[in-house]
Short mmCIF file of C-alpha atoms in Angstrom, two decimals:
data_model
loop_
_atom_site.label_atom_id
_atom_site.label_comp_id
_atom_site.label_asym_id
_atom_site.label_seq_id
_atom_site.Cartn_x
_atom_site.Cartn_y
_atom_site.Cartn_z
CA MET A 15 27.85 171.17 27.75
CA SER A 16 29.99 168.18 28.69
CA GLN A 17 29.49 164.93 26.80
CA SER A 18 27.78 162.09 28.60
CA ASN A 19 28.90 158.48 28.41
CA VAL A 20 25.57 156.74 28.34
CA GLY A 21 25.78 153.15 27.18
CA GLY A 22 29.55 153.26 26.73
CA GLU A 23 32.50 152.21 28.84
CA PRO A 24 32.79 153.70 32.29
CA HIS A 25 34.96 156.78 32.58
CA ARG A 26 38.54 155.79 33.26
CA GLY A 27 40.54 157.54 35.97
CA VAL A 28 44.21 157.22 36.87
CA GLU A 29 45.95 154.09 35.55
CA GLY A 30 42.80 152.90 33.81
CA VAL A 31 40.77 152.37 36.98
CA PRO A 32 37.06 153.17 36.48
CA GLN A 33 36.29 156.49 38.15
CA ARG A 34 33.21 155.29 40.04
CA MET A 35 35.03 152.20 41.27
CA ARG A 36 37.93 154.28 42.53
CA ILE A 37 35.62 156.67 44.40
CA GLY A 38 33.56 153.88 45.85
CA SER A 39 36.62 152.02 47.11
CA GLN A 40 37.86 154.96 49.17
CA LEU A 41 37.24 155.00 52.90
CA GLY A 42 34.42 157.20 54.13
CA ILE A 43 35.09 160.10 56.43
CA HIS A 44 33.74 158.16 59.44
CA TRP A 45 36.31 155.42 58.97
CA ASN A 46 39.06 157.93 58.21
CA PHE A 47 38.41 159.65 61.52
CA PHE A 48 38.47 156.32 63.31
CA VAL A 49 41.64 155.03 61.61
CA TYR A 50 43.62 158.26 62.04
CA MET A 51 42.55 158.66 65.64
CA MET A 52 43.49 155.07 66.52
CA LEU A 53 46.84 155.45 64.74
CA PHE A 54 47.51 158.61 66.71
CA VAL A 55 46.63 156.92 70.00
CA LEU A 56 48.74 153.89 69.08
CA MET A 57 51.70 156.15 68.40
CA LEU A 58 51.26 157.87 71.77
CA ILE A 59 51.01 154.51 73.57
CA VAL A 60 54.16 153.22 71.84
CA LEU A 61 56.04 156.38 72.83
CA LEU A 62 54.88 156.12 76.44
CA TRP A 63 55.82 152.46 76.73
CA SER A 64 59.16 153.06 75.02
CA PHE A 65 60.25 155.90 77.29
CA GLN A 66 58.63 154.72 80.52
CA ILE A 67 59.42 151.01 80.31
CA VAL A 68 61.96 150.11 77.63
CA PHE A 69 64.30 153.09 77.96
CA PHE A 70 63.51 154.04 81.55
CA GLU A 71 66.57 152.39 83.04
CA GLN A 72 68.92 153.83 80.40
CA ILE A 73 67.53 157.33 80.88
CA TYR A 74 67.78 157.03 84.67
CA LYS A 75 71.34 155.76 84.38
CA ALA A 76 72.34 158.61 82.06
CA ILE A 77 70.90 161.15 84.51
CA LYS A 78 72.87 159.68 87.44
CA ILE A 79 76.10 159.68 85.43
CA ASN A 80 75.51 163.30 84.41
CA GLU A 81 74.87 164.25 88.06
CA ILE A 82 78.12 162.74 89.34
CA LYS A 83 80.10 164.36 86.52
CA ARG A 84 78.62 167.77 87.38
CA ALA A 85 79.56 167.21 91.02
CA VAL A 86 83.17 166.44 90.06
CA ASP A 87 83.18 169.53 87.80
CA ALA A 88 82.17 171.68 90.76
CA ILE A 89 85.03 170.28 92.88
CA THR A 90 87.55 170.62 90.04
CA ILE A 91 87.02 174.32 89.40
CA ASN A 92 87.19 175.07 93.16
CA LEU A 93 90.42 173.21 93.98
CA ASP A 94 92.18 176.55 94.39
CA GLN A 95 89.90 177.50 97.30
CA THR A 96 91.05 177.21 100.91
CA ASP A 97 90.72 173.88 102.68
CA ASP A 98 87.73 175.08 104.72
CA LYS A 99 85.80 176.36 101.71
CA LEU A 100 86.59 173.24 99.69
CA ASP A 101 85.49 171.00 102.57
CA THR A 102 82.23 172.94 102.92
CA LEU A 103 81.57 172.58 99.18
CA ALA A 104 82.33 168.84 99.27
CA GLU A 105 79.96 168.42 102.23
CA ARG A 106 77.14 170.14 100.38
CA ILE A 107 77.71 168.17 97.18
CA ALA A 108 77.81 164.88 99.06
CA GLN A 109 74.50 165.67 100.75
CA ASP A 110 72.72 167.02 97.66
CA TYR A 111 73.83 164.26 95.29
CA GLU A 112 73.97 161.47 97.90
CA VAL A 113 77.50 160.47 96.93
CA CYS A 114 80.63 159.27 98.66
CA MET A 115 83.80 161.21 97.95
CA TYR A 116 87.56 160.94 98.26
CA ILE A 117 90.07 163.64 97.34
CA PHE A 118 93.80 162.74 97.39
CA ASP A 119 96.83 164.62 96.27
CA ALA A 120 99.39 163.09 93.90
CA GLN A 121 101.46 161.90 96.85
CA GLY A 122 98.55 159.81 98.19
CA ASN A 123 97.64 162.14 101.06
CA GLN A 124 93.93 162.20 101.80
CA MET A 125 92.54 165.69 101.64
CA ILE A 126 88.74 165.19 101.90
CA SER A 127 86.57 162.18 102.70
CA LYS A 128 82.75 162.25 102.65
CA HIS A 129 80.77 159.13 103.44
CA TYR A 130 77.02 159.53 102.84
CA ARG A 131 75.97 156.09 101.60
CA ILE A 132 75.83 152.87 103.58
CA ASP A 133 76.58 150.93 100.40
CA CYS A 134 79.62 153.04 99.54
CA ALA A 135 82.22 151.05 97.63
CA ILE A 136 85.21 153.40 97.64
CA HIS A 137 85.37 153.56 101.45
CA ARG A 138 85.77 149.80 101.59
CA MET A 139 88.58 149.77 99.04
CA ASP A 140 92.18 149.29 100.02
CA ASP A 141 95.05 151.51 98.88
CA MET A 142 95.87 149.21 95.97
CA ASN A 143 92.39 149.52 94.45
CA ILE A 144 92.49 153.30 94.95
CA SER A 145 95.82 153.36 93.14
CA LEU A 146 94.33 151.29 90.32
CA LEU A 147 91.54 153.85 89.90
CA TYR A 148 94.12 156.64 89.77
CA TYR A 149 96.28 154.95 87.13
CA SER A 150 93.21 153.97 85.11
CA ALA A 151 92.17 157.63 85.01
CA LEU A 152 95.65 158.70 83.91
CA ILE A 153 95.70 156.11 81.13
CA SER A 154 92.20 157.18 80.00
CA GLY A 155 93.18 160.84 79.64
CA GLY A 156 92.50 162.13 83.14
CA GLU A 157 89.10 160.62 83.93
CA LYS A 158 87.55 157.18 84.27
CA LEU A 159 83.98 155.95 84.74
CA THR A 160 83.72 152.53 86.37
CA PHE A 161 80.59 150.37 86.84
CA LEU A 162 80.45 147.54 89.34
CA PRO A 163 77.61 145.30 90.54
CA GLN A 164 76.73 145.78 94.19
CA ASN A 165 76.70 142.16 95.35
CA ASP A 166 77.27 143.30 98.89
CA PHE A 167 73.97 145.12 98.99
CA ARG A 168 72.09 141.87 99.64
CA TYR A 169 73.08 140.20 102.86
CA LEU A 170 70.56 137.35 102.54
CA ARG A 171 71.07 135.05 99.58
CA TYR A 172 68.51 132.43 98.72
CA SER A 173 67.31 130.22 95.92
CA MET A 174 63.79 130.63 94.53
CA ASN A 175 63.54 126.85 94.22
CA ASP A 176 63.54 126.51 98.02
CA TYR A 177 60.18 128.33 98.36
CA TYR A 178 56.59 128.05 97.20
CA GLY A 179 54.65 130.66 95.25
CA ASP A 180 55.85 133.77 93.47
CA VAL A 181 58.97 134.86 95.34
CA PRO A 182 61.16 137.77 94.18
CA ASN A 183 64.18 137.09 92.00
CA GLU A 184 67.43 137.72 93.82
CA ASP A 185 68.65 139.76 90.84
CA SER A 186 65.57 141.98 90.81
CA GLY A 187 66.80 144.13 93.72
CA ARG A 188 70.45 144.35 92.80
CA GLY A 189 71.72 147.85 92.06
CA GLU A 190 74.77 149.03 90.18
CA GLY A 191 77.57 151.20 91.53
CA ILE A 192 79.23 154.06 89.65
CA ILE A 193 82.76 155.23 90.47
CA TYR A 194 83.93 158.33 88.69
CA THR A 195 87.62 159.21 88.94
CA ARG A 196 89.25 162.39 87.69
CA VAL A 197 92.79 163.72 87.89
CA ALA A 198 92.80 167.54 88.11
CA TYR A 199 95.60 170.09 88.49
CA SER A 200 95.40 173.05 90.90
CA PRO A 201 97.60 175.99 89.88
CA ALA A 202 97.27 177.63 93.31
CA ARG A 203 98.37 174.45 95.09
CA ASP A 204 100.74 173.44 92.26
CA ASN A 205 99.74 169.83 92.58
CA ASP A 206 97.61 167.12 91.00
CA PHE A 207 94.58 165.85 92.83
CA ILE A 208 92.57 162.65 92.45
CA ILE A 209 88.81 163.15 92.87
CA ILE A 210 86.84 159.92 93.35
CA MET A 211 83.07 159.86 93.71
CA ASN A 212 80.79 156.90 94.17
CA THR A 213 77.00 156.65 93.83
CA THR A 214 74.54 153.89 93.24
CA ILE A 215 71.95 153.39 90.51
CA SER A 216 69.07 152.14 92.58
CA PRO A 217 67.11 149.11 91.38
CA VAL A 218 64.21 150.22 89.13
CA GLY A 219 62.35 146.92 88.91
CA SER A 220 59.53 147.96 91.24
CA THR A 221 59.30 151.34 89.55
CA VAL A 222 59.03 149.73 86.13
CA ARG A 223 56.34 147.36 87.35
CA THR A 224 54.39 150.30 88.76
CA LEU A 225 54.70 152.22 85.52
CA ARG A 226 53.69 149.16 83.51
CA THR A 227 50.49 148.82 85.50
CA GLU A 228 49.74 152.49 85.10
CA LEU A 229 50.43 152.38 81.38
CA VAL A 230 48.07 149.47 80.88
CA LEU A 231 45.31 151.51 82.47
CA ILE A 232 46.30 154.63 80.52
CA SER A 233 46.35 152.66 77.26
CA VAL A 234 42.85 151.31 77.84
CA ILE A 235 41.53 154.75 78.80
CA MET A 236 43.17 156.43 75.79
CA THR A 237 41.81 153.80 73.41
CA VAL A 238 38.26 154.20 74.72
CA ALA A 239 38.60 157.99 74.67
CA ALA A 240 39.94 157.93 71.11
CA LEU A 241 37.05 155.78 69.97
CA ALA A 242 34.53 158.12 71.62
CA LEU A 243 36.29 161.20 70.24
CA SER A 244 36.39 159.79 66.72
CA LEU A 245 32.66 159.07 66.87
CA LEU A 246 32.01 162.58 68.17
CA LEU A 247 34.12 164.20 65.45
CA ALA A 248 32.47 162.04 62.82
CA ARG A 249 29.10 163.22 64.05
CA ARG A 250 30.13 166.87 64.25
CA VAL A 251 32.11 167.03 61.01
CA ALA A 252 31.42 164.03 58.82
CA ASN A 253 27.63 163.97 59.03
CA PRO A 254 27.19 167.61 57.92
CA ILE A 255 29.65 167.04 55.07
CA ILE A 256 27.74 163.93 54.04
CA ARG A 257 24.51 165.93 53.98
CA ILE A 258 26.19 168.70 52.00
CA ASN A 259 27.50 166.12 49.52
CA ALA A 260 24.00 164.67 49.08
CA GLY A 261 22.62 168.14 48.44
CA ALA A 262 25.43 168.93 45.99
CA LYS A 263 24.51 165.82 43.97
CA LEU A 264 20.92 167.07 43.74
CA LEU A 265 22.25 170.47 42.67
CA ALA A 266 24.38 168.82 39.97
CA GLU A 267 21.26 167.06 38.69
CA GLY A 268 19.54 170.42 38.16
CA ASN A 269 17.48 170.62 41.37
CA TYR A 270 18.10 174.28 42.22
CA ASN A 271 15.52 174.27 45.01
CA VAL A 272 17.85 172.33 47.29
CA ARG A 273 18.89 174.21 50.44
CA PHE A 274 21.92 173.39 52.55
CA ARG A 275 20.95 173.83 56.17
CA VAL A 276 23.57 172.24 58.40
CA SER A 277 25.13 173.19 61.72
CA GLY A 278 28.53 172.56 63.18
CA TYR A 279 31.89 174.25 62.81
CA ARG A 280 32.14 177.70 61.25
CA GLU A 281 33.77 176.49 58.02
CA ILE A 282 31.03 173.89 57.46
CA VAL A 283 28.29 176.47 58.06
CA GLU A 284 30.00 178.90 55.66
CA LEU A 285 30.27 176.13 53.04
CA SER A 286 26.57 175.34 53.36
CA GLU A 287 25.65 179.02 53.06
CA THR A 288 27.88 179.39 49.99
CA LEU A 289 26.29 176.37 48.30
CA THR A 290 22.81 177.64 49.15
CA TYR A 291 23.70 180.99 47.60
CA ALA A 292 25.11 179.22 44.54
CA ALA A 293 21.89 177.20 44.17
CA GLU A 294 19.81 180.38 44.38
CA GLU A 295 21.97 182.15 41.80
CA LEU A 296 21.90 179.14 39.46
CA SER A 297 18.12 179.06 39.82
CA LYS A 298 17.94 182.74 38.88
CA THR A 299 20.32 182.23 35.97
CA GLU A 300 18.31 179.32 34.60
CA LYS A 301 15.08 181.32 34.90
CA LEU A 302 16.63 184.34 33.22
CA GLN A 303 18.08 182.17 30.47
CA ARG A 304 14.62 180.85 29.73
CA GLU A 305 13.30 184.41 29.66
CA LEU A 306 16.12 185.44 27.34
CA ILE A 307 15.33 182.61 24.95
CA ALA A 308 11.66 183.59 25.02
CA ASN A 309 12.48 187.27 24.43
CA ILE A 310 14.94 186.58 21.64
CA SER A 311 12.46 184.19 20.05
CA HIS A 312 9.84 186.95 20.19
CA ASP A 313 12.20 189.49 18.63
CA LEU A 314 13.22 187.02 15.94
CA ARG A 315 9.64 186.00 15.18
CA THR A 316 8.41 189.55 14.57
CA PRO A 317 10.79 190.54 11.74
CA LEU A 318 10.63 187.05 10.25
CA THR A 319 6.82 187.21 10.21
CA MET A 320 6.85 190.63 8.56
CA ILE A 321 9.44 189.57 5.99
CA GLU A 322 7.44 186.45 5.17
CA GLY A 323 4.14 188.35 4.98
CA TYR A 324 5.36 191.12 2.72
CA ALA A 325 7.23 188.67 0.51
CA GLU A 326 4.11 186.51 0.03
CA MET A 327 2.00 189.62 -0.61
CA MET A 328 4.44 190.83 -3.26
CA ARG A 329 4.42 187.39 -4.84
CA ASP A 330 0.65 186.81 -4.87
CA ILE A 331 -0.82 190.29 -5.35
CA PRO A 332 -0.06 192.17 -8.58
CA GLY A 333 1.16 195.68 -8.10
CA GLU A 334 2.39 195.20 -4.52
CA ASN A 335 6.03 194.90 -5.60
CA THR A 336 6.59 198.53 -4.62
CA PRO A 337 9.70 200.27 -3.28
CA GLU A 338 7.86 200.91 -0.01
CA ASN A 339 7.20 197.21 0.60
CA MET A 340 10.76 196.34 -0.38
CA GLN A 341 12.05 198.92 2.12
CA ILE A 342 9.98 197.32 4.88
CA ILE A 343 11.57 193.95 4.12
CA ILE A 344 15.04 195.56 4.11
CA ASP A 345 14.37 197.34 7.43
CA GLU A 346 13.16 194.15 9.11
CA THR A 347 16.17 192.27 7.74
CA LYS A 348 18.47 194.90 9.26
CA ARG A 349 16.62 194.62 12.56
CA LEU A 350 17.05 190.84 12.49
CA SER A 351 20.76 191.24 11.73
CA SER A 352 21.10 193.78 14.56
CA LEU A 353 19.56 191.35 17.04
CA VAL A 354 21.91 188.55 15.99
CA ASN A 355 24.90 190.90 16.17
CA ASP A 356 23.94 191.99 19.71
CA VAL A 357 23.74 188.40 20.87
CA LEU A 358 27.17 187.75 19.36
CA ASP A 359 28.50 190.92 21.02
CA ILE A 360 27.36 189.69 24.43
CA SER A 361 29.12 186.39 23.88
CA ARG A 362 32.38 187.95 22.66
CA LEU A 363 32.52 190.67 25.31
CA GLN A 364 31.81 188.42 28.27
CA THR A 365 34.17 185.66 27.11
CA GLY A 366 37.02 188.14 26.64
CA THR A 367 37.49 187.50 22.92
CA GLN A 368 36.51 191.05 21.94
CA GLN A 369 39.53 193.35 21.57
CA LEU A 370 39.33 197.13 21.85
CA SER A 371 40.65 199.40 19.11
CA LEU A 372 41.73 202.50 21.04
CA GLU A 373 42.01 205.87 19.34
CA ASP A 374 41.64 209.58 20.08
CA PHE A 375 38.28 210.93 18.89
CA ASN A 376 35.86 213.76 19.56
CA LEU A 377 33.34 212.38 22.05
CA THR A 378 31.05 215.40 21.70
CA GLU A 379 30.81 214.89 17.95
CA THR A 380 30.10 211.18 18.48
CA ILE A 381 27.15 212.01 20.75
CA ARG A 382 25.79 214.42 18.12
CA GLU A 383 26.13 211.63 15.55
CA VAL A 384 24.08 209.21 17.66
CA ILE A 385 21.41 211.83 18.29
CA GLY A 386 21.28 212.41 14.54
CA ARG A 387 20.43 208.74 13.99
CA PHE A 388 17.29 209.25 16.06
CA SER A 389 16.25 212.41 14.17
CA LYS A 390 13.70 210.66 11.96
CA LEU A 391 12.09 209.08 15.03
CA THR A 392 11.99 212.39 16.88
CA GLU A 393 10.46 214.20 13.92
CA GLN A 394 7.69 211.64 13.31
CA ASP A 395 6.65 210.83 16.90
CA GLY A 396 7.36 214.12 18.66
CA TRP A 397 10.40 213.03 20.71
CA THR A 398 12.87 215.67 21.84
CA ILE A 399 16.52 214.83 22.56
CA GLN A 400 18.26 217.71 24.33
CA PHE A 401 22.07 217.74 24.34
CA ASN A 402 23.89 219.91 26.90
CA PHE A 403 27.67 220.28 26.99
CA ASP A 404 30.15 222.90 28.13
CA THR A 405 33.06 222.15 25.79
CA GLU A 406 34.22 219.82 23.05
CA VAL A 407 35.91 216.76 24.60
CA THR A 408 38.42 214.35 23.08
CA VAL A 409 38.94 210.91 24.64
CA ASN A 410 41.08 207.84 23.97
CA ALA A 411 38.79 204.82 23.62
CA ASP A 412 37.22 202.44 21.11
CA ARG A 413 34.99 204.83 19.16
CA THR A 414 32.72 202.16 17.72
CA ARG A 415 32.04 200.63 21.13
CA ILE A 416 31.51 203.97 22.90
CA LEU A 417 29.10 204.95 20.14
CA GLN A 418 27.27 201.68 20.84
CA VAL A 419 27.06 202.56 24.56
CA ILE A 420 25.60 206.02 23.89
CA TYR A 421 23.20 204.59 21.31
CA ASN A 422 21.91 202.00 23.78
CA PHE A 423 21.50 204.55 26.58
CA ILE A 424 19.50 206.93 24.37
CA ASN A 425 17.43 204.13 22.84
CA ASN A 426 16.69 202.81 26.35
CA ALA A 427 15.63 206.31 27.48
CA ILE A 428 13.27 206.69 24.50
CA THR A 429 11.77 203.25 25.12
CA HIS A 430 11.03 204.01 28.79
CA SER A 431 10.45 207.76 28.58
CA GLY A 432 7.40 209.45 30.01
CA GLY A 433 4.61 211.49 28.50
CA ASP A 434 6.80 214.55 27.93
CA LYS A 435 8.80 212.57 25.33
CA LEU A 436 11.96 214.34 26.48
CA VAL A 437 15.39 212.77 26.68
CA ILE A 438 18.27 214.86 28.09
CA VAL A 439 21.91 214.08 27.33
CA ASN A 440 24.46 215.91 29.50
CA GLN A 441 28.21 216.03 28.94
CA ARG A 442 30.36 217.63 31.61
CA VAL A 443 34.05 217.58 32.48
CA ILE A 444 34.98 216.49 36.02
CA ARG A 445 38.30 217.85 37.23
CA ARG A 446 40.13 215.84 39.89
CA ALA A 447 43.55 216.11 41.52
CA ASP A 448 44.93 212.99 39.84
CA LYS A 449 43.25 213.26 36.43
CA ASN A 450 40.27 214.76 34.63
CA SER A 451 37.35 212.75 33.30
CA VAL A 452 34.20 213.32 31.30
CA ARG A 453 30.76 212.26 32.53
CA ILE A 454 27.92 211.41 30.16
CA GLU A 455 24.37 211.31 31.53
CA VAL A 456 21.24 210.20 29.70
CA ILE A 457 18.06 211.25 31.54
CA ASP A 458 14.43 210.29 30.98
CA HIS A 459 11.24 211.11 32.89
CA GLY A 460 9.59 207.71 32.62
CA GLU A 461 8.31 205.19 35.11
CA GLY A 462 11.67 204.66 36.80
CA ILE A 463 13.13 201.52 38.35
CA ALA A 464 12.39 200.10 41.79
CA PRO A 465 15.38 200.25 44.22
CA GLU A 466 15.41 196.47 44.66
CA ASN A 467 15.85 196.02 40.89
CA LEU A 468 18.68 198.50 40.38
CA PRO A 469 21.56 196.07 41.25
CA TYR A 470 20.34 193.57 38.66
CA ILE A 471 19.54 195.61 35.57
CA TRP A 472 23.09 195.16 34.22
CA ASP A 473 22.91 191.37 34.50
CA ARG A 474 23.13 189.41 31.32
CA TYR A 475 19.65 187.88 31.50
CA TYR A 476 17.81 190.28 33.79
CA LYS A 477 14.63 192.08 32.74
CA VAL A 478 12.90 194.52 35.10
CA ASP A 479 9.45 194.21 33.55
CA LYS A 480 8.57 190.65 32.76
CA LEU A 481 6.26 191.79 29.94
CA HIS A 482 8.37 191.73 26.82
CA ARG A 483 8.17 195.01 25.00
CA ARG A 484 9.66 195.53 21.60
CA ALA A 485 11.82 198.65 21.47
CA GLN A 486 11.27 201.17 18.71
CA THR A 487 14.87 200.62 17.62
CA GLY A 488 17.56 198.21 18.71
CA SER A 489 17.33 194.70 20.09
CA GLY A 490 16.49 195.25 23.77
CA LEU A 491 19.75 193.62 24.94
CA GLY A 492 21.68 196.84 25.31
CA LEU A 493 22.49 197.13 29.03
CA SER A 494 24.39 193.87 29.29
CA ILE A 495 26.45 194.92 26.24
CA VAL A 496 27.00 198.38 27.73
CA LYS A 497 28.27 196.89 31.00
CA SER A 498 30.82 194.69 29.24
CA ILE A 499 32.08 197.51 26.99
CA LEU A 500 32.51 199.98 29.86
CA GLU A 501 34.27 197.39 32.03
CA LEU A 502 36.69 196.67 29.18
CA HIS A 503 37.48 200.40 29.12
CA GLY A 504 37.88 200.48 32.91
CA ALA A 505 35.15 203.13 33.04
CA ARG A 506 32.87 203.94 35.94
CA TYR A 507 29.15 203.60 35.27
CA GLY A 508 25.84 203.46 37.08
CA VAL A 509 22.18 204.36 37.24
CA GLU A 510 20.08 206.59 39.48
CA SER A 511 16.34 206.12 39.43
CA LYS A 512 13.15 206.85 41.36
CA LEU A 513 9.76 205.31 40.69
CA GLY A 514 7.50 207.73 38.83
CA GLU A 515 10.28 210.27 38.24
CA GLY A 516 12.55 208.61 35.69
CA SER A 517 16.11 207.36 35.44
CA THR A 518 19.61 208.70 34.83
CA PHE A 519 22.15 206.35 33.23
CA TRP A 520 25.75 207.58 33.29
CA PHE A 521 29.34 206.63 32.63
CA GLU A 522 32.72 208.32 33.02
CA LEU A 523 35.82 208.11 30.81
#
């Protein structure tokens, strides 16, 4: 049992913070859902605004540059084609990419000219500017990317100050031209060629304004949806967990009648069912513990009463200090010691502190020894213990513990035997492909055990008949000890029983 801290300082958690204060200061699951959901939505909104507004122009510009470079690549690797094929390719590229194109040889002879933009810059250049582009490409390693503002795109210039209202800025519609120049060598033609392409990065101001308006609406919708979703999740997940937590507190306080009946997701339902099962099992355990205490108290009271009575009689009545009375006191003292030892055995076996002392011994002889211990009882009260075996068997096990198992089985059979007062002990060898084993069966013809009680008779505190009956020998705690001993040996064990016909307890080594 854990120590309580009643009247003392509150339990201290990490870094000296009181445990209850630390738990109470944490956010509830409702608020956690809300905070995490809003953070997630905020992150999505920031990403959308960043890529659609802030970086939109840069991304668009990078795409246009990549397009014109791919177009020049296509021309470069096809310079060895015939003039007709090269002209057809240039025509297609100019149409698909909406570019203007010049191709000159190193001597300045024009080979191809494609003019597909009204704002084309290279077709308005003179020979000197074309030469400058060529030499700039040579200096730059064979290619040159040039940007130039397209002032000529706007034929009407005005000042915003000359007008009333919200008039467009003259810079808002200005685009930017791209001229890409590359010097390439054609082995088939044995000559250098200058490829010049021109395209325009269209103004994106109106596009950005459209996207901004859309993003404002999207942001509002996402925020409202996130709030609604967080409330829904809190209701579907948090509320059942809160109810489970409340029930668990009642369970911790010892209220084993609490039942966890919640609906929702599969994991939450499984958790509630598991806790309900745990509450039922704890309730059974507590009830059986009370019964055990009552039974042990009864078994302790009987020998103590007899010891006290005979001792007082021997003290007060002359002539009663006889060997017979002394033997009764000794027998009851041994019974009391046996009961205490059985309780200690249960504790040691089920806590794993009991160690086995394995040895080779004659199991058949051990069974005969146990039967011999019951000989006085069988002679006086008419019991018959019949032992059947086909051969002497030697096993490797803890002899003392196996003897205790057989003793408990036989004692249990005598206690619950029927009117014929017959107990049958069978020993038979079972031969299997992997290994042989020996099976011991102890059979009685008593009242039997109901099928619904069979799974529980090995439990530590379980008792089939609630009326406590004092066994002729032993402590009445044998089956729980037997279970622990056989499980330590890795042995198979079980019981077969029918009401009104008797029971067969067995184990295999």
